[in-house]
Amino acid sequence: MAMGAGVKGERSWIVSCPRISSSTGKELDAGRTLKYAHTGIMINIRQATPEDLLAMQAVNLACLPENYQMKYYMYHILSWPQLIFVAEDYNQKLVGYVLAKMEEEPSAEVHGHITSVAVLRSHRKMGIAKNLMLAAHRAMQENFKAKYVSLHVRKSNSPAKHLYIDTLGYKVHDIETKYYADAEDALDMQLRFEEPAPKASSAATDKAQAVAH
């Protein structure tokens, strides 16, 4: 399963496509961690640290046909540490990650990009990919006020498209022909974040209370 990054030459991949219940979609706590159980297996999702990079690269090498040099991981975690998350099992073994960034080219709207996400085969279909993506989405909104997030995925990658479209709500924005090294087309996908409901002003609140009374 595969997807590419926002600049030609980069590659982003997805290797887990779970269908999970809403019960695993809990929010990260203030410490930026999420713990949940799936069929008795505890999964911990937290912000990555530089010490995680070697393990992240190992997951990438184990799962994906196209890989990154260590300096590329370092570039992401030094530039956008808030957007990089890892998943651990109960033995604190790193079993998945999401590598994300904010787009740097001038744009009318601030938006993020999912560069890479991978989950070990032994830990697929546990909700890990979805929760890693949701963690990155939330961090983009909270830290950078992102309006939407983008990613690329191979046209032939049906499992990844199912996760993005059916589970997470992404929509196809464009098709980039011969995007990948083997000349396969990529779907440029986007997910627009919902705007938070505006808080009522004190005056409006007072008026509402007066009407209620």
PDB file of C-alpha atoms in Angstrom:
ATOM      1  CA  MET A   1       0.000   0.000   0.000  1.00  0.00           C
ATOM      2  CA  ALA A   2       1.482   3.345  -0.866  1.00  0.00           C
ATOM      3  CA  MET A   3       1.074   7.071  -1.098  1.00  0.00           C
ATOM      4  CA  GLY A   4       3.429   9.904  -2.021  1.00  0.00           C
ATOM      5  CA  ALA A   5       4.342  13.233  -0.476  1.00  0.00           C
ATOM      6  CA  GLY A   6       3.574  16.723  -1.663  1.00  0.00           C
ATOM      7  CA  VAL A   7       6.755  17.300  -3.655  1.00  0.00           C
ATOM      8  CA  LYS A   8       7.644  15.092  -6.566  1.00  0.00           C
ATOM      9  CA  GLY A   9      10.452  12.764  -5.603  1.00  0.00           C
ATOM     10  CA  GLU A  10       9.152  12.255  -2.081  1.00  0.00           C
ATOM     11  CA  ARG A  11       7.103   9.175  -1.249  1.00  0.00           C
ATOM     12  CA  SER A  12       4.535   8.502   1.428  1.00  0.00           C
ATOM     13  CA  TRP A  13       3.022   5.125   2.173  1.00  0.00           C
ATOM     14  CA  ILE A  14       0.258   3.468   4.155  1.00  0.00           C
ATOM     15  CA  VAL A  15       0.522  -0.159   5.154  1.00  0.00           C
ATOM     16  CA  SER A  16      -2.384  -0.595   7.545  1.00  0.00           C
ATOM     17  CA  CYS A  17      -6.037  -0.225   6.683  1.00  0.00           C
ATOM     18  CA  PRO A  18      -8.161  -1.167   9.681  1.00  0.00           C
ATOM     19  CA  ARG A  19     -11.907  -0.909   9.993  1.00  0.00           C
ATOM     20  CA  ILE A  20     -12.319  -0.029  13.654  1.00  0.00           C
ATOM     21  CA  SER A  21     -15.110   1.007  15.930  1.00  0.00           C
ATOM     22  CA  SER A  22     -15.458   4.507  17.291  1.00  0.00           C
ATOM     23  CA  SER A  23     -14.495   3.172  20.714  1.00  0.00           C
ATOM     24  CA  THR A  24     -10.815   3.356  19.739  1.00  0.00           C
ATOM     25  CA  GLY A  25     -11.064   6.925  18.521  1.00  0.00           C
ATOM     26  CA  LYS A  26     -10.326   8.474  21.892  1.00  0.00           C
ATOM     27  CA  GLU A  27      -8.595  11.825  22.014  1.00  0.00           C
ATOM     28  CA  LEU A  28      -4.968  12.208  22.990  1.00  0.00           C
ATOM     29  CA  ASP A  29      -4.537  13.465  26.525  1.00  0.00           C
ATOM     30  CA  ALA A  30      -2.567  16.553  27.522  1.00  0.00           C
ATOM     31  CA  GLY A  31       0.634  14.510  27.434  1.00  0.00           C
ATOM     32  CA  ARG A  32       0.008  13.679  23.790  1.00  0.00           C
ATOM     33  CA  THR A  33      -0.486   9.983  24.394  1.00  0.00           C
ATOM     34  CA  LEU A  34      -3.351   7.634  23.653  1.00  0.00           C
ATOM     35  CA  LYS A  35      -3.692   4.178  25.147  1.00  0.00           C
ATOM     36  CA  TYR A  36      -6.349   1.737  24.039  1.00  0.00           C
ATOM     37  CA  ALA A  37      -6.907  -2.003  23.884  1.00  0.00           C
ATOM     38  CA  HIS A  38      -7.748  -4.013  20.777  1.00  0.00           C
ATOM     39  CA  THR A  39      -8.692  -7.648  21.373  1.00  0.00           C
ATOM     40  CA  GLY A  40      -6.660  -7.582  24.575  1.00  0.00           C
ATOM     41  CA  ILE A  41      -3.553  -5.986  23.061  1.00  0.00           C
ATOM     42  CA  MET A  42      -2.591  -2.609  24.528  1.00  0.00           C
ATOM     43  CA  ILE A  43      -1.489   0.048  22.053  1.00  0.00           C
ATOM     44  CA  ASN A  44       0.134   3.338  23.072  1.00  0.00           C
ATOM     45  CA  ILE A  45       0.281   6.251  20.625  1.00  0.00           C
ATOM     46  CA  ARG A  46       2.519   9.176  21.585  1.00  0.00           C
ATOM     47  CA  GLN A  47       4.606  11.971  20.128  1.00  0.00           C
ATOM     48  CA  ALA A  48       7.883  10.762  18.687  1.00  0.00           C
ATOM     49  CA  THR A  49      11.300  11.790  19.979  1.00  0.00           C
ATOM     50  CA  PRO A  50      14.663  11.782  18.177  1.00  0.00           C
ATOM     51  CA  GLU A  51      15.431   8.525  19.996  1.00  0.00           C
ATOM     52  CA  ASP A  52      12.592   6.875  18.046  1.00  0.00           C
ATOM     53  CA  LEU A  53      13.992   7.612  14.599  1.00  0.00           C
ATOM     54  CA  LEU A  54      16.035   4.428  14.182  1.00  0.00           C
ATOM     55  CA  ALA A  55      13.030   2.305  15.134  1.00  0.00           C
ATOM     56  CA  MET A  56      10.825   4.319  12.784  1.00  0.00           C
ATOM     57  CA  GLN A  57      13.267   3.724   9.968  1.00  0.00           C
ATOM     58  CA  ALA A  58      13.286   0.009  10.809  1.00  0.00           C
ATOM     59  CA  VAL A  59       9.484  -0.108  10.494  1.00  0.00           C
ATOM     60  CA  ASN A  60       9.748   1.707   7.188  1.00  0.00           C
ATOM     61  CA  LEU A  61      12.353  -0.739   5.891  1.00  0.00           C
ATOM     62  CA  ALA A  62      10.293  -3.719   7.039  1.00  0.00           C
ATOM     63  CA  CYS A  63       7.097  -2.497   5.408  1.00  0.00           C
ATOM     64  CA  LEU A  64       7.848  -0.402   2.374  1.00  0.00           C
ATOM     65  CA  PRO A  65       9.606  -0.811  -0.987  1.00  0.00           C
ATOM     66  CA  GLU A  66      10.787   2.809  -1.024  1.00  0.00           C
ATOM     67  CA  ASN A  67      12.702   4.149   1.935  1.00  0.00           C
ATOM     68  CA  TYR A  68      14.123   7.335   3.428  1.00  0.00           C
ATOM     69  CA  GLN A  69      17.568   8.299   4.581  1.00  0.00           C
ATOM     70  CA  MET A  70      17.900   9.135   8.272  1.00  0.00           C
ATOM     71  CA  LYS A  71      18.420  12.823   7.518  1.00  0.00           C
ATOM     72  CA  TYR A  72      14.887  12.946   6.096  1.00  0.00           C
ATOM     73  CA  TYR A  73      13.378  11.699   9.361  1.00  0.00           C
ATOM     74  CA  MET A  74      15.589  14.124  11.272  1.00  0.00           C
ATOM     75  CA  TYR A  75      14.436  16.997   9.065  1.00  0.00           C
ATOM     76  CA  HIS A  76      10.809  16.254   9.925  1.00  0.00           C
ATOM     77  CA  ILE A  77      11.262  15.854  13.661  1.00  0.00           C
ATOM     78  CA  LEU A  78      13.414  18.969  13.973  1.00  0.00           C
ATOM     79  CA  SER A  79      11.033  21.055  11.865  1.00  0.00           C
ATOM     80  CA  TRP A  80       7.664  19.722  13.035  1.00  0.00           C
ATOM     81  CA  PRO A  81       8.155  17.716  16.250  1.00  0.00           C
ATOM     82  CA  GLN A  82       4.495  18.228  17.159  1.00  0.00           C
ATOM     83  CA  LEU A  83       3.335  16.270  14.099  1.00  0.00           C
ATOM     84  CA  ILE A  84       5.337  13.042  14.397  1.00  0.00           C
ATOM     85  CA  PHE A  85       3.690  10.165  16.289  1.00  0.00           C
ATOM     86  CA  VAL A  86       4.594   6.554  17.007  1.00  0.00           C
ATOM     87  CA  ALA A  87       2.644   3.508  18.168  1.00  0.00           C
ATOM     88  CA  GLU A  88       4.010   1.057  20.737  1.00  0.00           C
ATOM     89  CA  ASP A  89       2.773  -2.313  21.931  1.00  0.00           C
ATOM     90  CA  TYR A  90       2.676  -3.441  25.581  1.00  0.00           C
ATOM     91  CA  ASN A  91       6.400  -4.292  25.404  1.00  0.00           C
ATOM     92  CA  GLN A  92       7.158  -0.713  24.284  1.00  0.00           C
ATOM     93  CA  LYS A  93       8.132  -2.030  20.873  1.00  0.00           C
ATOM     94  CA  LEU A  94       7.581   0.566  18.159  1.00  0.00           C
ATOM     95  CA  VAL A  95       5.100  -0.951  15.714  1.00  0.00           C
ATOM     96  CA  GLY A  96       3.986   2.050  13.656  1.00  0.00           C
ATOM     97  CA  TYR A  97       4.518   5.728  12.953  1.00  0.00           C
ATOM     98  CA  VAL A  98       3.168   8.711  11.078  1.00  0.00           C
ATOM     99  CA  LEU A  99       5.501  11.283   9.551  1.00  0.00           C
ATOM    100  CA  ALA A 100       3.762  14.572   8.835  1.00  0.00           C
ATOM    101  CA  LYS A 101       4.680  18.157   8.048  1.00  0.00           C
ATOM    102  CA  MET A 102       3.301  21.567   7.222  1.00  0.00           C
ATOM    103  CA  GLU A 103       3.511  22.584   3.589  1.00  0.00           C
ATOM    104  CA  GLU A 104       6.069  25.321   3.096  1.00  0.00           C
ATOM    105  CA  GLU A 105       5.113  26.813  -0.258  1.00  0.00           C
ATOM    106  CA  PRO A 106       3.032  30.010  -0.254  1.00  0.00           C
ATOM    107  CA  SER A 107      -0.640  29.126  -0.037  1.00  0.00           C
ATOM    108  CA  ALA A 108      -3.921  30.876   0.539  1.00  0.00           C
ATOM    109  CA  GLU A 109      -4.613  28.453   3.363  1.00  0.00           C
ATOM    110  CA  VAL A 110      -2.359  26.879   5.954  1.00  0.00           C
ATOM    111  CA  HIS A 111      -2.326  23.128   5.472  1.00  0.00           C
ATOM    112  CA  GLY A 112      -0.434  20.017   6.451  1.00  0.00           C
ATOM    113  CA  HIS A 113       0.721  16.933   4.586  1.00  0.00           C
ATOM    114  CA  ILE A 114       1.021  13.268   5.545  1.00  0.00           C
ATOM    115  CA  THR A 115       4.451  12.217   4.325  1.00  0.00           C
ATOM    116  CA  SER A 116       4.535   8.616   5.523  1.00  0.00           C
ATOM    117  CA  VAL A 117       2.573   6.255   7.733  1.00  0.00           C
ATOM    118  CA  ALA A 118       3.357   2.589   8.328  1.00  0.00           C
ATOM    119  CA  VAL A 119       2.316  -0.221  10.659  1.00  0.00           C
ATOM    120  CA  LEU A 120       4.051  -3.568  11.044  1.00  0.00           C
ATOM    121  CA  ARG A 121       2.179  -6.484   9.488  1.00  0.00           C
ATOM    122  CA  SER A 122       1.878  -8.157  12.903  1.00  0.00           C
ATOM    123  CA  HIS A 123      -0.091  -5.187  14.241  1.00  0.00           C
ATOM    124  CA  ARG A 124      -2.430  -4.335  11.389  1.00  0.00           C
ATOM    125  CA  LYS A 125      -6.210  -4.073  11.713  1.00  0.00           C
ATOM    126  CA  MET A 126      -5.964  -2.810  15.278  1.00  0.00           C
ATOM    127  CA  GLY A 127      -6.904   0.813  14.612  1.00  0.00           C
ATOM    128  CA  ILE A 128      -3.280   1.941  14.716  1.00  0.00           C
ATOM    129  CA  ALA A 129      -3.136   3.628  11.306  1.00  0.00           C
ATOM    130  CA  LYS A 130      -6.371   5.494  11.911  1.00  0.00           C
ATOM    131  CA  ASN A 131      -5.328   6.736  15.339  1.00  0.00           C
ATOM    132  CA  LEU A 132      -1.884   7.783  14.124  1.00  0.00           C
ATOM    133  CA  MET A 133      -3.533   9.804  11.366  1.00  0.00           C
ATOM    134  CA  LEU A 134      -6.042  11.359  13.762  1.00  0.00           C
ATOM    135  CA  ALA A 135      -3.218  12.354  16.103  1.00  0.00           C
ATOM    136  CA  ALA A 136      -1.399  14.114  13.261  1.00  0.00           C
ATOM    137  CA  HIS A 137      -4.609  15.820  12.120  1.00  0.00           C
ATOM    138  CA  ARG A 138      -5.317  17.183  15.577  1.00  0.00           C
ATOM    139  CA  ALA A 139      -1.727  18.375  16.055  1.00  0.00           C
ATOM    140  CA  MET A 140      -1.844  20.260  12.742  1.00  0.00           C
ATOM    141  CA  GLN A 141      -4.967  22.081  13.839  1.00  0.00           C
ATOM    142  CA  GLU A 142      -3.892  22.828  17.393  1.00  0.00           C
ATOM    143  CA  ASN A 143      -0.308  23.880  16.691  1.00  0.00           C
ATOM    144  CA  PHE A 144      -0.502  25.452  13.234  1.00  0.00           C
ATOM    145  CA  LYS A 145      -4.208  26.264  12.710  1.00  0.00           C
ATOM    146  CA  ALA A 146      -4.239  24.069   9.609  1.00  0.00           C
ATOM    147  CA  LYS A 147      -7.369  24.284   7.489  1.00  0.00           C
ATOM    148  CA  TYR A 148      -6.840  20.979   5.721  1.00  0.00           C
ATOM    149  CA  VAL A 149      -4.385  18.132   5.169  1.00  0.00           C
ATOM    150  CA  SER A 150      -3.237  16.482   1.943  1.00  0.00           C
ATOM    151  CA  LEU A 151      -1.582  13.244   0.862  1.00  0.00           C
ATOM    152  CA  HIS A 152      -0.879  11.185  -2.250  1.00  0.00           C
ATOM    153  CA  VAL A 153      -1.829   7.567  -2.812  1.00  0.00           C
ATOM    154  CA  ARG A 154      -1.369   5.172  -5.705  1.00  0.00           C
ATOM    155  CA  LYS A 155      -4.470   4.740  -7.861  1.00  0.00           C
ATOM    156  CA  SER A 156      -4.132   0.969  -7.483  1.00  0.00           C
ATOM    157  CA  ASN A 157      -3.934   1.024  -3.685  1.00  0.00           C
ATOM    158  CA  SER A 158      -7.504   0.094  -2.782  1.00  0.00           C
ATOM    159  CA  PRO A 159      -6.907  -0.686   0.932  1.00  0.00           C
ATOM    160  CA  ALA A 160      -5.259   2.690   1.527  1.00  0.00           C
ATOM    161  CA  LYS A 161      -7.985   4.493  -0.395  1.00  0.00           C
ATOM    162  CA  HIS A 162     -10.562   2.740   1.778  1.00  0.00           C
ATOM    163  CA  LEU A 163      -8.888   4.042   4.924  1.00  0.00           C
ATOM    164  CA  TYR A 164      -8.543   7.580   3.634  1.00  0.00           C
ATOM    165  CA  ILE A 165     -11.913   7.937   1.929  1.00  0.00           C
ATOM    166  CA  ASP A 166     -14.283   5.667   3.830  1.00  0.00           C
ATOM    167  CA  THR A 167     -12.789   5.838   7.321  1.00  0.00           C
ATOM    168  CA  LEU A 168     -11.158   9.269   7.530  1.00  0.00           C
ATOM    169  CA  GLY A 169     -13.228  11.230   5.003  1.00  0.00           C
ATOM    170  CA  TYR A 170     -10.564  12.320   2.498  1.00  0.00           C
ATOM    171  CA  LYS A 171     -11.684  13.382  -0.976  1.00  0.00           C
ATOM    172  CA  VAL A 172      -9.845  13.150  -4.302  1.00  0.00           C
ATOM    173  CA  HIS A 173      -8.651  16.630  -5.249  1.00  0.00           C
ATOM    174  CA  ASP A 174      -6.617  15.853  -8.380  1.00  0.00           C
ATOM    175  CA  ILE A 175      -4.766  13.115 -10.261  1.00  0.00           C
ATOM    176  CA  GLU A 176      -1.021  13.447 -10.832  1.00  0.00           C
ATOM    177  CA  THR A 177       0.002  11.352 -13.815  1.00  0.00           C
ATOM    178  CA  LYS A 178       3.150   9.227 -13.605  1.00  0.00           C
ATOM    179  CA  TYR A 179       3.852  10.523 -10.114  1.00  0.00           C
ATOM    180  CA  TYR A 180       5.668   7.450  -8.849  1.00  0.00           C
ATOM    181  CA  ALA A 181       9.018   6.075  -9.957  1.00  0.00           C
ATOM    182  CA  ASP A 182       7.311   3.242 -11.831  1.00  0.00           C
ATOM    183  CA  ALA A 183       5.102   5.793 -13.633  1.00  0.00           C
ATOM    184  CA  GLU A 184       1.912   4.929 -11.737  1.00  0.00           C
ATOM    185  CA  ASP A 185      -0.526   7.787 -11.250  1.00  0.00           C
ATOM    186  CA  ALA A 186      -1.180   9.259  -7.813  1.00  0.00           C
ATOM    187  CA  LEU A 187      -4.411  10.534  -6.345  1.00  0.00           C
ATOM    188  CA  ASP A 188      -3.947  13.897  -4.670  1.00  0.00           C
ATOM    189  CA  MET A 189      -6.299  13.686  -1.701  1.00  0.00           C
ATOM    190  CA  GLN A 190      -7.395  16.282   0.816  1.00  0.00           C
ATOM    191  CA  LEU A 191      -9.321  16.360   4.066  1.00  0.00           C
ATOM    192  CA  ARG A 192     -10.754  19.694   5.135  1.00  0.00           C
ATOM    193  CA  PHE A 193     -10.925  20.104   8.881  1.00  0.00           C
ATOM    194  CA  GLU A 194     -14.182  21.113  10.489  1.00  0.00           C
ATOM    195  CA  GLU A 195     -14.205  24.617  11.915  1.00  0.00           C
ATOM    196  CA  PRO A 196     -14.738  24.647  15.693  1.00  0.00           C
ATOM    197  CA  ALA A 197     -18.007  26.178  16.818  1.00  0.00           C
ATOM    198  CA  PRO A 198     -17.489  29.841  17.786  1.00  0.00           C
ATOM    199  CA  LYS A 199     -17.748  30.616  21.471  1.00  0.00           C
ATOM    200  CA  ALA A 200     -20.629  32.855  22.484  1.00  0.00           C
ATOM    201  CA  SER A 201     -19.603  36.334  23.584  1.00  0.00           C
ATOM    202  CA  SER A 202     -20.385  37.416  27.127  1.00  0.00           C
ATOM    203  CA  ALA A 203     -23.016  39.811  25.809  1.00  0.00           C
ATOM    204  CA  ALA A 204     -24.725  37.082  23.822  1.00  0.00           C
ATOM    205  CA  THR A 205     -24.531  34.761  26.797  1.00  0.00           C
ATOM    206  CA  ASP A 206     -26.076  37.355  29.106  1.00  0.00           C
ATOM    207  CA  LYS A 207     -28.881  37.939  26.595  1.00  0.00           C
ATOM    208  CA  ALA A 208     -29.544  34.221  26.289  1.00  0.00           C
ATOM    209  CA  GLN A 209     -29.657  33.869  30.059  1.00  0.00           C
ATOM    210  CA  ALA A 210     -32.055  36.796  30.319  1.00  0.00           C
ATOM    211  CA  VAL A 211     -34.374  35.196  27.743  1.00  0.00           C
ATOM    212  CA  ALA A 212     -34.163  31.877  29.567  1.00  0.00           C
ATOM    213  CA  HIS A 213     -35.228  33.502  32.780  1.00  0.00           C
TER     214      HIS A 213
END
